[in-house]
Amino acid sequence: MSSISLHFEKVYGRSPDICASAPGRVNLIGEHIDFSEGFVLPFAINDCTDVAIAKTNENVIKIASVQRGSEVISVAISDISPDRTGDWERYVLGVIWALGIETGLEIFIDGKVPVGAGLSSSAALEASVATALNSLFFLGHDLPALALLCQKAENDYVGMPCGIMDQSVSLMAEKGSALLLDCRDLTTKNISFNVASHGLELLIIDTQIHHELVDGGYAERRASCDSVVAKLNITSMRHLSIDQLLSQKSEITETEFNRAHHAVTEIQRVLDAVIALEKSDFKELGKLINASHESLRDDYTVSCPELDCAVDASLAAGALGARMVGGGFGGSAIALIKAENVESTKLAIQNAFESKSYKAPRFFTSLPSQGARIH
Ligand code: GLA
């Protein structure tokens, strides 16, 4: 029996009806453009959130987790509403709400994606619960529909105006590939991402600075992009070229210009990164990764000193490319490095952090892994 079933049994005294898992993600390139109908190129990491669920005849949702010492949170179904305050269980309740489930449930969660590290632990939680409920109630949603429902839970129930990237990759990723996602229509293409066979490694550096995206920085950036779209009378950043942006510069504020400049150039970088990957041109991929970081740091201003330090130290230690990933304001960076340089790069980053009296970073590596599954 899987360990999530055993945990469930310990708390609820019987077996679950269904178990599912969904992974966190790292984004190779394509940051802050999923809500602008852009392209993104994330992959799923090994770390997953596991969930076990059983139906009950009570009108109550019970939720417990390994991380909260198995304390059981009970919420009457009639109390499930975006207005209900709460903690992490809001992500679970949001999915139940978005899927329109009105049956009593017992739920047990083991969230193994590091929280606050910019690796999308929240999307992993949403996607695992949504995958289990979709199957348990024979809802028949396909993966894009399920991703949109998870996004609805996060946007409208939790109150975080995220795009569609994290939920999509957590649900749709394939082992061995990065997922090229067209955020306009949620069509995908698997792009083989096998750095190991080229003697490379993708190092994930968690700065241990924990951001709270609900706190405004993310929403403010998104609002700037929406404002550009309205002022320039376009459907989305996807429809904006650099030439048009430059010629209409006077119609938007300087900040809006910088945000739009990031979006337009980042969409192009994703397409260029796909070409580089298809040619196994990792030097070129590294350059694009670096340009993405510079754009996020200078035009979009979502980096922070710790992320810049991780990137600069990686590059000084010989990385082909390095950049912040995810929403920013803390969380993780990635560095594309030669496999033989893993230890020396880690040491260089550790030393750089120590010299600035930053909290010690944590390091991960992960091969591109499988998206959500029932087990
Ligand atoms: C967060 C959001 C995503 C995306 C990234 C930035 O992870 O949840 O939708 O916007 O930030 O690329």
mmCIF file of C-alpha atoms and ligand atoms in Angstrom:
data_model
loop_
_atom_site.group_PDB
_atom_site.id
_atom_site.type_symbol
_atom_site.label_atom_id
_atom_site.label_comp_id
_atom_site.label_asym_id
_atom_site.label_seq_id
_atom_site.Cartn_x
_atom_site.Cartn_y
_atom_site.Cartn_z
ATOM 1 C CA MET A 1 0.000 0.000 0.000
ATOM 2 C CA SER A 2 1.346 3.501 -0.827
ATOM 3 C CA SER A 3 2.456 5.715 2.037
ATOM 4 C CA ILE A 4 -0.294 8.271 1.329
ATOM 5 C CA SER A 5 -2.929 5.489 1.789
ATOM 6 C CA LEU A 6 -1.306 4.479 5.064
ATOM 7 C CA HIS A 7 -1.329 8.078 6.304
ATOM 8 C CA PHE A 8 -4.981 8.373 5.289
ATOM 9 C CA GLU A 9 -5.902 5.188 7.159
ATOM 10 C CA LYS A 10 -4.132 6.343 10.287
ATOM 11 C CA VAL A 11 -6.145 9.574 10.410
ATOM 12 C CA TYR A 12 -9.553 8.429 9.116
ATOM 13 C CA GLY A 13 -9.538 4.737 10.096
ATOM 14 C CA ARG A 14 -10.288 3.351 6.622
ATOM 15 C CA SER A 15 -8.850 3.180 3.108
ATOM 16 C CA PRO A 16 -9.186 6.095 0.675
ATOM 17 C CA ASP A 17 -11.291 5.779 -2.490
ATOM 18 C CA ILE A 18 -8.597 7.334 -4.662
ATOM 19 C CA CYS A 19 -4.987 8.552 -4.559
ATOM 20 C CA ALA A 20 -3.273 10.986 -6.943
ATOM 21 C CA SER A 21 -0.032 12.961 -7.264
ATOM 22 C CA ALA A 22 0.980 16.124 -9.081
ATOM 23 C CA PRO A 23 4.438 17.686 -9.405
ATOM 24 C CA GLY A 24 5.903 21.143 -8.884
ATOM 25 C CA ARG A 25 7.660 22.836 -11.786
ATOM 26 C CA VAL A 26 10.669 24.749 -12.943
ATOM 27 C CA ASN A 27 10.273 27.145 -15.842
ATOM 28 C CA LEU A 28 13.129 26.960 -18.313
ATOM 29 C CA ILE A 29 12.111 30.215 -19.977
ATOM 30 C CA GLY A 30 8.989 32.343 -20.539
ATOM 31 C CA GLU A 31 8.347 34.237 -17.323
ATOM 32 C CA HIS A 32 5.398 36.527 -16.568
ATOM 33 C CA ILE A 33 3.902 36.057 -20.013
ATOM 34 C CA ASP A 34 1.379 33.282 -19.397
ATOM 35 C CA PHE A 35 -1.334 35.851 -18.603
ATOM 36 C CA SER A 36 -0.416 37.729 -21.813
ATOM 37 C CA GLU A 37 -1.234 34.860 -24.182
ATOM 38 C CA GLY A 38 2.495 34.125 -24.481
ATOM 39 C CA PHE A 39 4.493 30.922 -24.857
ATOM 40 C CA VAL A 40 6.185 29.301 -21.848
ATOM 41 C CA LEU A 41 8.587 26.358 -21.551
ATOM 42 C CA PRO A 42 8.385 24.794 -18.079
ATOM 43 C CA PHE A 43 9.032 21.213 -16.970
ATOM 44 C CA ALA A 44 7.710 19.172 -14.062
ATOM 45 C CA ILE A 45 10.155 18.327 -11.252
ATOM 46 C CA ASN A 46 10.374 15.050 -9.306
ATOM 47 C CA ASP A 47 8.847 16.482 -6.149
ATOM 48 C CA CYS A 48 5.116 15.866 -5.979
ATOM 49 C CA THR A 49 2.132 16.515 -3.780
ATOM 50 C CA ASP A 50 0.261 13.293 -2.988
ATOM 51 C CA VAL A 51 -3.407 13.260 -2.052
ATOM 52 C CA ALA A 52 -5.774 10.550 -0.831
ATOM 53 C CA ILE A 53 -9.543 11.142 -0.817
ATOM 54 C CA ALA A 54 -12.675 9.247 0.276
ATOM 55 C CA LYS A 55 -16.334 10.217 -0.061
ATOM 56 C CA THR A 56 -18.483 10.436 3.094
ATOM 57 C CA ASN A 57 -22.169 10.896 3.858
ATOM 58 C CA GLU A 58 -21.533 13.940 6.065
ATOM 59 C CA ASN A 59 -21.876 17.481 4.700
ATOM 60 C CA VAL A 60 -18.332 18.278 5.721
ATOM 61 C CA ILE A 61 -14.925 18.452 4.045
ATOM 62 C CA LYS A 62 -12.141 17.164 6.312
ATOM 63 C CA ILE A 63 -8.549 17.972 5.376
ATOM 64 C CA ALA A 64 -5.338 16.836 7.059
ATOM 65 C CA SER A 65 -1.702 16.758 5.976
ATOM 66 C CA VAL A 66 1.697 15.374 6.920
ATOM 67 C CA GLN A 67 3.061 18.930 6.999
ATOM 68 C CA ARG A 68 0.480 20.062 9.600
ATOM 69 C CA GLY A 69 1.007 17.104 11.909
ATOM 70 C CA SER A 70 -2.256 15.464 10.799
ATOM 71 C CA GLU A 71 -4.454 18.107 12.504
ATOM 72 C CA VAL A 72 -7.879 17.687 10.843
ATOM 73 C CA ILE A 73 -9.513 20.867 9.502
ATOM 74 C CA SER A 74 -13.309 20.463 9.119
ATOM 75 C CA VAL A 75 -15.321 22.798 6.906
ATOM 76 C CA ALA A 76 -19.087 22.502 6.378
ATOM 77 C CA ILE A 77 -19.864 22.326 2.662
ATOM 78 C CA SER A 78 -22.246 25.259 3.081
ATOM 79 C CA ASP A 79 -19.297 27.348 4.383
ATOM 80 C CA ILE A 80 -17.161 26.847 1.272
ATOM 81 C CA SER A 81 -16.935 30.318 -0.190
ATOM 82 C CA PRO A 82 -14.174 32.654 -1.409
ATOM 83 C CA ASP A 83 -15.109 34.890 1.553
ATOM 84 C CA ARG A 84 -14.077 32.228 4.081
ATOM 85 C CA THR A 85 -10.681 33.102 5.523
ATOM 86 C CA GLY A 86 -8.168 30.358 6.142
ATOM 87 C CA ASP A 87 -4.733 29.045 5.439
ATOM 88 C CA TRP A 88 -3.291 26.510 2.955
ATOM 89 C CA GLU A 89 -6.569 24.528 2.946
ATOM 90 C CA ARG A 90 -8.029 27.343 0.799
ATOM 91 C CA TYR A 91 -6.234 25.836 -2.233
ATOM 92 C CA VAL A 92 -8.018 22.512 -1.619
ATOM 93 C CA LEU A 93 -11.401 24.123 -0.927
ATOM 94 C CA GLY A 94 -10.943 26.351 -4.003
ATOM 95 C CA VAL A 95 -10.605 23.300 -6.236
ATOM 96 C CA ILE A 96 -13.658 21.622 -4.644
ATOM 97 C CA TRP A 97 -15.557 24.882 -5.212
ATOM 98 C CA ALA A 98 -14.363 25.306 -8.816
ATOM 99 C CA LEU A 99 -15.270 21.685 -9.635
ATOM 100 C CA GLY A 100 -18.716 22.129 -8.056
ATOM 101 C CA ILE A 101 -18.359 19.158 -5.679
ATOM 102 C CA GLU A 102 -21.038 19.100 -2.973
ATOM 103 C CA THR A 103 -20.332 15.712 -1.400
ATOM 104 C CA GLY A 104 -18.650 15.187 1.980
ATOM 105 C CA LEU A 105 -14.973 14.238 1.679
ATOM 106 C CA GLU A 106 -12.070 13.084 3.795
ATOM 107 C CA ILE A 107 -8.778 14.306 2.354
ATOM 108 C CA PHE A 108 -5.186 13.645 3.307
ATOM 109 C CA ILE A 109 -2.251 15.488 1.725
ATOM 110 C CA ASP A 110 1.496 15.018 1.663
ATOM 111 C CA GLY A 111 3.018 18.100 0.030
ATOM 112 C CA LYS A 112 6.610 17.338 -0.903
ATOM 113 C CA VAL A 113 7.216 20.324 -3.181
ATOM 114 C CA PRO A 114 9.211 22.881 -1.138
ATOM 115 C CA VAL A 115 6.837 25.700 -0.145
ATOM 116 C CA GLY A 116 7.782 29.296 -1.073
ATOM 117 C CA ALA A 117 10.716 28.168 -3.219
ATOM 118 C CA GLY A 118 9.092 29.351 -6.456
ATOM 119 C CA LEU A 119 8.573 25.720 -7.527
ATOM 120 C CA SER A 120 4.782 25.952 -7.572
ATOM 121 C CA SER A 121 3.769 23.954 -4.543
ATOM 122 C CA SER A 122 0.323 25.568 -4.794
ATOM 123 C CA ALA A 123 -0.281 24.376 -8.357
ATOM 124 C CA ALA A 124 0.907 20.882 -7.355
ATOM 125 C CA LEU A 125 -1.660 20.879 -4.538
ATOM 126 C CA GLU A 126 -4.462 22.100 -6.796
ATOM 127 C CA ALA A 127 -3.583 19.719 -9.620
ATOM 128 C CA SER A 128 -3.355 16.672 -7.340
ATOM 129 C CA VAL A 129 -6.752 17.364 -5.748
ATOM 130 C CA ALA A 130 -8.346 18.188 -9.120
ATOM 131 C CA THR A 131 -6.960 14.999 -10.712
ATOM 132 C CA ALA A 132 -8.302 12.845 -7.868
ATOM 133 C CA LEU A 133 -11.756 14.496 -7.851
ATOM 134 C CA ASN A 134 -12.069 14.441 -11.648
ATOM 135 C CA SER A 135 -11.615 10.691 -11.535
ATOM 136 C CA LEU A 136 -13.545 9.986 -8.316
ATOM 137 C CA PHE A 137 -16.658 11.815 -9.570
ATOM 138 C CA PHE A 138 -16.252 10.822 -13.253
ATOM 139 C CA LEU A 139 -16.288 14.519 -14.218
ATOM 140 C CA GLY A 140 -14.619 13.909 -17.567
ATOM 141 C CA HIS A 141 -12.641 17.170 -17.734
ATOM 142 C CA ASP A 142 -9.678 16.992 -20.099
ATOM 143 C CA LEU A 143 -6.322 18.340 -18.931
ATOM 144 C CA PRO A 144 -6.667 21.899 -20.339
ATOM 145 C CA ALA A 145 -10.144 22.177 -18.756
ATOM 146 C CA LEU A 146 -8.791 20.908 -15.450
ATOM 147 C CA ALA A 147 -5.909 23.432 -15.609
ATOM 148 C CA LEU A 148 -8.411 26.254 -16.155
ATOM 149 C CA LEU A 149 -10.501 25.070 -13.180
ATOM 150 C CA CYS A 150 -7.389 24.999 -10.965
ATOM 151 C CA GLN A 151 -6.530 28.509 -12.138
ATOM 152 C CA LYS A 152 -10.102 29.595 -11.339
ATOM 153 C CA ALA A 153 -9.664 28.185 -7.829
ATOM 154 C CA GLU A 154 -6.464 30.184 -7.355
ATOM 155 C CA ASN A 155 -7.740 33.397 -9.007
ATOM 156 C CA ASP A 156 -11.271 33.537 -7.642
ATOM 157 C CA TYR A 157 -11.135 31.519 -4.408
ATOM 158 C CA VAL A 158 -7.599 32.066 -3.085
ATOM 159 C CA GLY A 159 -7.313 35.535 -4.635
ATOM 160 C CA MET A 160 -3.977 35.178 -6.441
ATOM 161 C CA PRO A 161 -4.263 36.454 -10.044
ATOM 162 C CA CYS A 162 -1.864 33.827 -11.457
ATOM 163 C CA GLY A 163 -1.658 32.808 -15.103
ATOM 164 C CA ILE A 164 -2.155 29.302 -16.474
ATOM 165 C CA MET A 165 1.438 28.002 -16.660
ATOM 166 C CA ASP A 166 1.900 26.258 -13.314
ATOM 167 C CA GLN A 167 -1.355 24.299 -13.293
ATOM 168 C CA SER A 168 -0.906 23.309 -16.950
ATOM 169 C CA VAL A 169 2.581 21.898 -16.549
ATOM 170 C CA SER A 170 1.689 20.127 -13.313
ATOM 171 C CA LEU A 171 -1.156 18.379 -15.158
ATOM 172 C CA MET A 172 0.272 17.928 -18.657
ATOM 173 C CA ALA A 173 4.060 17.454 -18.399
ATOM 174 C CA GLU A 174 5.728 14.404 -19.919
ATOM 175 C CA LYS A 175 8.818 12.708 -18.549
ATOM 176 C CA GLY A 176 12.025 13.759 -20.350
ATOM 177 C CA SER A 177 10.507 16.868 -21.932
ATOM 178 C CA ALA A 178 9.903 20.511 -21.310
ATOM 179 C CA LEU A 179 6.355 21.553 -22.163
ATOM 180 C CA LEU A 180 5.978 24.258 -24.796
ATOM 181 C CA LEU A 181 2.614 25.717 -23.820
ATOM 182 C CA ASP A 182 0.760 28.223 -25.943
ATOM 183 C CA CYS A 183 -1.104 30.131 -23.239
ATOM 184 C CA ARG A 184 -3.591 31.477 -25.786
ATOM 185 C CA ASP A 185 -5.279 28.131 -26.452
ATOM 186 C CA LEU A 186 -3.439 25.709 -24.114
ATOM 187 C CA THR A 187 -2.063 23.634 -26.974
ATOM 188 C CA THR A 188 1.242 21.977 -26.135
ATOM 189 C CA LYS A 189 4.312 20.419 -27.679
ATOM 190 C CA ASN A 190 6.813 18.276 -25.801
ATOM 191 C CA ILE A 191 10.348 19.497 -26.346
ATOM 192 C CA SER A 192 12.951 16.908 -25.454
ATOM 193 C CA PHE A 193 15.106 18.254 -22.633
ATOM 194 C CA ASN A 194 17.932 15.871 -21.964
ATOM 195 C CA VAL A 195 20.794 17.924 -20.597
ATOM 196 C CA ALA A 196 22.524 14.905 -19.016
ATOM 197 C CA SER A 197 23.350 13.333 -22.387
ATOM 198 C CA HIS A 198 25.216 16.552 -23.233
ATOM 199 C CA GLY A 199 27.224 16.486 -20.007
ATOM 200 C CA LEU A 200 25.118 19.252 -18.491
ATOM 201 C CA GLU A 201 23.001 19.693 -15.384
ATOM 202 C CA LEU A 202 20.267 22.160 -14.491
ATOM 203 C CA LEU A 203 20.932 23.307 -10.951
ATOM 204 C CA ILE A 204 17.985 24.711 -8.996
ATOM 205 C CA ILE A 205 19.021 27.231 -6.344
ATOM 206 C CA ASP A 206 16.455 28.057 -3.662
ATOM 207 C CA THR A 207 17.441 31.408 -2.171
ATOM 208 C CA GLN A 208 15.249 30.616 0.868
ATOM 209 C CA ILE A 209 13.806 34.100 0.570
ATOM 210 C CA HIS A 210 10.113 33.369 0.618
ATOM 211 C CA HIS A 211 7.877 35.598 -1.398
ATOM 212 C CA GLU A 212 4.155 36.089 -0.901
ATOM 213 C CA LEU A 213 2.806 36.650 -4.382
ATOM 214 C CA VAL A 214 -0.706 37.351 -3.126
ATOM 215 C CA ASP A 215 0.824 40.489 -1.634
ATOM 216 C CA GLY A 216 0.593 42.746 -4.621
ATOM 217 C CA GLY A 217 3.871 42.740 -6.573
ATOM 218 C CA TYR A 218 2.590 40.131 -8.987
ATOM 219 C CA ALA A 219 -0.843 41.735 -9.337
ATOM 220 C CA GLU A 220 0.757 45.133 -9.941
ATOM 221 C CA ARG A 221 2.866 43.744 -12.828
ATOM 222 C CA ARG A 222 -0.135 42.041 -14.335
ATOM 223 C CA ALA A 223 -2.197 45.233 -14.089
ATOM 224 C CA SER A 224 0.562 47.164 -15.934
ATOM 225 C CA CYS A 225 0.409 44.661 -18.780
ATOM 226 C CA ASP A 226 -3.398 44.916 -18.905
ATOM 227 C CA SER A 227 -3.113 48.693 -19.009
ATOM 228 C CA VAL A 228 -0.728 48.555 -22.001
ATOM 229 C CA VAL A 229 -3.140 46.241 -23.811
ATOM 230 C CA ALA A 230 -6.014 48.690 -23.188
ATOM 231 C CA LYS A 231 -4.055 51.834 -24.108
ATOM 232 C CA LEU A 232 -2.598 50.362 -27.302
ATOM 233 C CA ASN A 233 -5.939 48.770 -28.169
ATOM 234 C CA ILE A 234 -4.528 45.285 -28.764
ATOM 235 C CA THR A 235 -5.861 41.874 -27.664
ATOM 236 C CA SER A 236 -2.746 40.878 -25.751
ATOM 237 C CA MET A 237 1.053 41.239 -25.680
ATOM 238 C CA ARG A 238 1.112 38.358 -28.145
ATOM 239 C CA HIS A 239 -0.134 40.837 -30.753
ATOM 240 C CA LEU A 240 2.514 43.447 -30.000
ATOM 241 C CA SER A 241 5.746 43.744 -31.980
ATOM 242 C CA ILE A 242 8.846 45.603 -30.825
ATOM 243 C CA ASP A 243 8.378 48.066 -33.692
ATOM 244 C CA GLN A 244 4.799 48.862 -32.655
ATOM 245 C CA LEU A 245 5.847 49.170 -29.022
ATOM 246 C CA LEU A 246 8.620 51.628 -29.935
ATOM 247 C CA SER A 247 6.420 53.668 -32.238
ATOM 248 C CA GLN A 248 3.665 53.981 -29.596
ATOM 249 C CA LYS A 249 6.004 54.563 -26.663
ATOM 250 C CA SER A 250 4.552 58.013 -25.957
ATOM 251 C CA GLU A 251 1.056 56.542 -25.383
ATOM 252 C CA ILE A 252 2.096 54.575 -22.270
ATOM 253 C CA THR A 253 4.056 55.340 -19.108
ATOM 254 C CA GLU A 254 7.755 54.522 -18.831
ATOM 255 C CA THR A 255 7.007 51.684 -16.399
ATOM 256 C CA GLU A 256 4.384 50.248 -18.747
ATOM 257 C CA PHE A 257 6.869 50.456 -21.620
ATOM 258 C CA ASN A 258 9.437 48.495 -19.601
ATOM 259 C CA ARG A 259 6.909 45.817 -18.600
ATOM 260 C CA ALA A 260 5.713 45.466 -22.195
ATOM 261 C CA HIS A 261 9.302 45.367 -23.444
ATOM 262 C CA HIS A 262 9.912 42.391 -21.165
ATOM 263 C CA ALA A 263 6.776 40.611 -22.361
ATOM 264 C CA VAL A 264 7.422 41.087 -26.068
ATOM 265 C CA THR A 265 11.090 40.091 -25.901
ATOM 266 C CA GLU A 266 10.407 37.143 -23.556
ATOM 267 C CA ILE A 267 7.805 35.629 -25.905
ATOM 268 C CA GLN A 268 10.420 35.708 -28.685
ATOM 269 C CA ARG A 269 13.071 34.216 -26.385
ATOM 270 C CA VAL A 270 10.844 31.194 -25.706
ATOM 271 C CA LEU A 271 10.482 30.513 -29.427
ATOM 272 C CA ASP A 272 14.235 30.953 -29.890
ATOM 273 C CA ALA A 273 14.901 28.613 -26.944
ATOM 274 C CA VAL A 274 12.815 25.894 -28.592
ATOM 275 C CA ILE A 275 14.911 26.208 -31.772
ATOM 276 C CA ALA A 276 18.110 26.090 -29.696
ATOM 277 C CA LEU A 277 16.898 22.961 -27.861
ATOM 278 C CA GLU A 278 15.862 21.261 -31.083
ATOM 279 C CA LYS A 279 19.428 21.829 -32.344
ATOM 280 C CA SER A 280 20.914 20.860 -28.949
ATOM 281 C CA ASP A 281 22.575 24.279 -28.992
ATOM 282 C CA PHE A 282 22.970 24.723 -25.240
ATOM 283 C CA LYS A 283 25.301 27.704 -25.628
ATOM 284 C CA GLU A 284 22.508 29.587 -27.348
ATOM 285 C CA LEU A 285 19.990 28.368 -24.756
ATOM 286 C CA GLY A 286 22.304 29.724 -22.038
ATOM 287 C CA LYS A 287 22.411 33.139 -23.716
ATOM 288 C CA LEU A 288 18.615 33.258 -23.899
ATOM 289 C CA ILE A 289 18.334 32.257 -20.241
ATOM 290 C CA ASN A 290 20.715 35.101 -19.327
ATOM 291 C CA ALA A 291 18.767 37.601 -21.421
ATOM 292 C CA SER A 292 15.555 36.479 -19.700
ATOM 293 C CA HIS A 293 17.082 37.185 -16.290
ATOM 294 C CA GLU A 294 18.313 40.617 -17.345
ATOM 295 C CA SER A 295 14.865 41.471 -18.668
ATOM 296 C CA LEU A 296 13.141 40.269 -15.473
ATOM 297 C CA ARG A 297 15.656 42.189 -13.365
ATOM 298 C CA ASP A 298 15.788 45.456 -15.318
ATOM 299 C CA ASP A 299 12.538 45.812 -17.306
ATOM 300 C CA TYR A 300 10.122 43.825 -15.173
ATOM 301 C CA THR A 301 11.838 44.418 -11.799
ATOM 302 C CA VAL A 302 10.770 41.167 -10.104
ATOM 303 C CA SER A 303 14.229 39.930 -9.153
ATOM 304 C CA CYS A 304 15.841 40.607 -5.762
ATOM 305 C CA PRO A 305 19.452 40.845 -4.482
ATOM 306 C CA GLU A 306 19.565 37.162 -3.461
ATOM 307 C CA LEU A 307 18.368 35.964 -6.885
ATOM 308 C CA ASP A 308 20.835 38.276 -8.640
ATOM 309 C CA CYS A 309 23.604 36.972 -6.384
ATOM 310 C CA ALA A 310 22.744 33.329 -7.242
ATOM 311 C CA VAL A 311 22.741 34.181 -10.964
ATOM 312 C CA ASP A 312 25.963 36.239 -10.896
ATOM 313 C CA ALA A 313 27.838 33.637 -8.834
ATOM 314 C CA SER A 314 26.680 30.830 -11.176
ATOM 315 C CA LEU A 315 27.865 32.739 -14.241
ATOM 316 C CA ALA A 316 31.184 33.626 -12.604
ATOM 317 C CA ALA A 317 31.623 29.897 -11.878
ATOM 318 C CA GLY A 318 31.202 29.112 -15.580
ATOM 319 C CA ALA A 319 27.455 28.468 -16.020
ATOM 320 C CA LEU A 320 26.194 28.615 -19.615
ATOM 321 C CA GLY A 321 23.159 30.530 -18.396
ATOM 322 C CA ALA A 322 21.334 31.412 -15.183
ATOM 323 C CA ARG A 323 18.119 33.189 -14.267
ATOM 324 C CA MET A 324 15.431 33.629 -11.655
ATOM 325 C CA VAL A 325 12.340 31.447 -12.148
ATOM 326 C CA GLY A 326 8.669 31.817 -11.267
ATOM 327 C CA GLY A 327 6.970 34.892 -9.882
ATOM 328 C CA GLY A 328 10.146 36.386 -8.419
ATOM 329 C CA PHE A 329 10.709 38.509 -5.297
ATOM 330 C CA GLY A 330 12.619 35.506 -3.895
ATOM 331 C CA GLY A 331 12.209 31.796 -4.562
ATOM 332 C CA SER A 332 14.544 29.952 -6.881
ATOM 333 C CA ALA A 333 17.008 30.528 -9.695
ATOM 334 C CA ILE A 334 18.262 27.988 -12.228
ATOM 335 C CA ALA A 335 21.751 27.589 -13.651
ATOM 336 C CA LEU A 336 22.641 25.525 -16.713
ATOM 337 C CA ILE A 337 26.084 24.142 -15.916
ATOM 338 C CA LYS A 338 28.538 21.441 -16.944
ATOM 339 C CA ALA A 339 27.867 18.310 -14.883
ATOM 340 C CA GLU A 340 31.496 18.260 -13.729
ATOM 341 C CA ASN A 341 31.023 21.774 -12.262
ATOM 342 C CA VAL A 342 28.055 21.014 -10.004
ATOM 343 C CA GLU A 343 30.012 20.977 -6.757
ATOM 344 C CA SER A 344 32.262 23.948 -7.585
ATOM 345 C CA THR A 345 29.235 26.012 -8.679
ATOM 346 C CA LYS A 346 27.348 25.192 -5.483
ATOM 347 C CA LEU A 347 30.402 26.206 -3.456
ATOM 348 C CA ALA A 348 30.790 29.464 -5.386
ATOM 349 C CA ILE A 349 27.123 30.336 -4.761
ATOM 350 C CA GLN A 350 27.371 29.377 -1.084
ATOM 351 C CA ASN A 351 30.448 31.576 -0.678
ATOM 352 C CA ALA A 352 28.802 34.492 -2.460
ATOM 353 C CA PHE A 353 25.762 34.196 -0.165
ATOM 354 C CA GLU A 354 27.945 33.960 2.921
ATOM 355 C CA SER A 355 29.966 37.016 1.948
ATOM 356 C CA LYS A 356 26.737 39.032 1.802
ATOM 357 C CA SER A 357 25.397 37.494 5.029
ATOM 358 C CA TYR A 358 22.407 35.971 3.183
ATOM 359 C CA LYS A 359 20.705 32.877 4.527
ATOM 360 C CA ALA A 360 22.401 29.754 3.060
ATOM 361 C CA PRO A 361 20.740 28.651 -0.212
ATOM 362 C CA ARG A 362 19.406 25.132 -0.842
ATOM 363 C CA PHE A 363 20.215 23.194 -3.996
ATOM 364 C CA PHE A 364 18.126 20.750 -6.010
ATOM 365 C CA THR A 365 18.454 19.029 -9.329
ATOM 366 C CA SER A 366 15.613 17.377 -11.166
ATOM 367 C CA LEU A 367 15.093 15.599 -14.432
ATOM 368 C CA PRO A 368 11.956 16.592 -16.372
ATOM 369 C CA SER A 369 9.255 14.420 -14.826
ATOM 370 C CA GLN A 370 5.732 13.147 -15.440
ATOM 371 C CA GLY A 371 2.685 15.359 -14.752
ATOM 372 C CA ALA A 372 -0.255 14.456 -12.508
ATOM 373 C CA ARG A 373 -1.338 10.837 -12.230
ATOM 374 C CA ILE A 374 -3.752 8.581 -10.393
ATOM 375 C CA HIS A 375 -2.154 5.766 -8.397
HETATM 376 C C1 GLA B 1 3.711 32.482 -10.909
HETATM 377 C C2 GLA B 1 2.318 32.346 -11.538
HETATM 378 C C3 GLA B 1 2.406 31.905 -13.004
HETATM 379 C C4 GLA B 1 3.386 32.757 -13.800
HETATM 380 C C5 GLA B 1 4.706 32.892 -13.043
HETATM 381 C C6 GLA B 1 5.631 33.871 -13.727
HETATM 382 O O1 GLA B 1 4.322 31.227 -10.810
HETATM 383 O O2 GLA B 1 1.551 31.415 -10.826
HETATM 384 O O3 GLA B 1 1.125 31.920 -13.579
HETATM 385 O O4 GLA B 1 2.831 33.982 -14.128
HETATM 386 O O5 GLA B 1 4.514 33.331 -11.708
HETATM 387 O O6 GLA B 1 6.003 33.389 -14.971
#
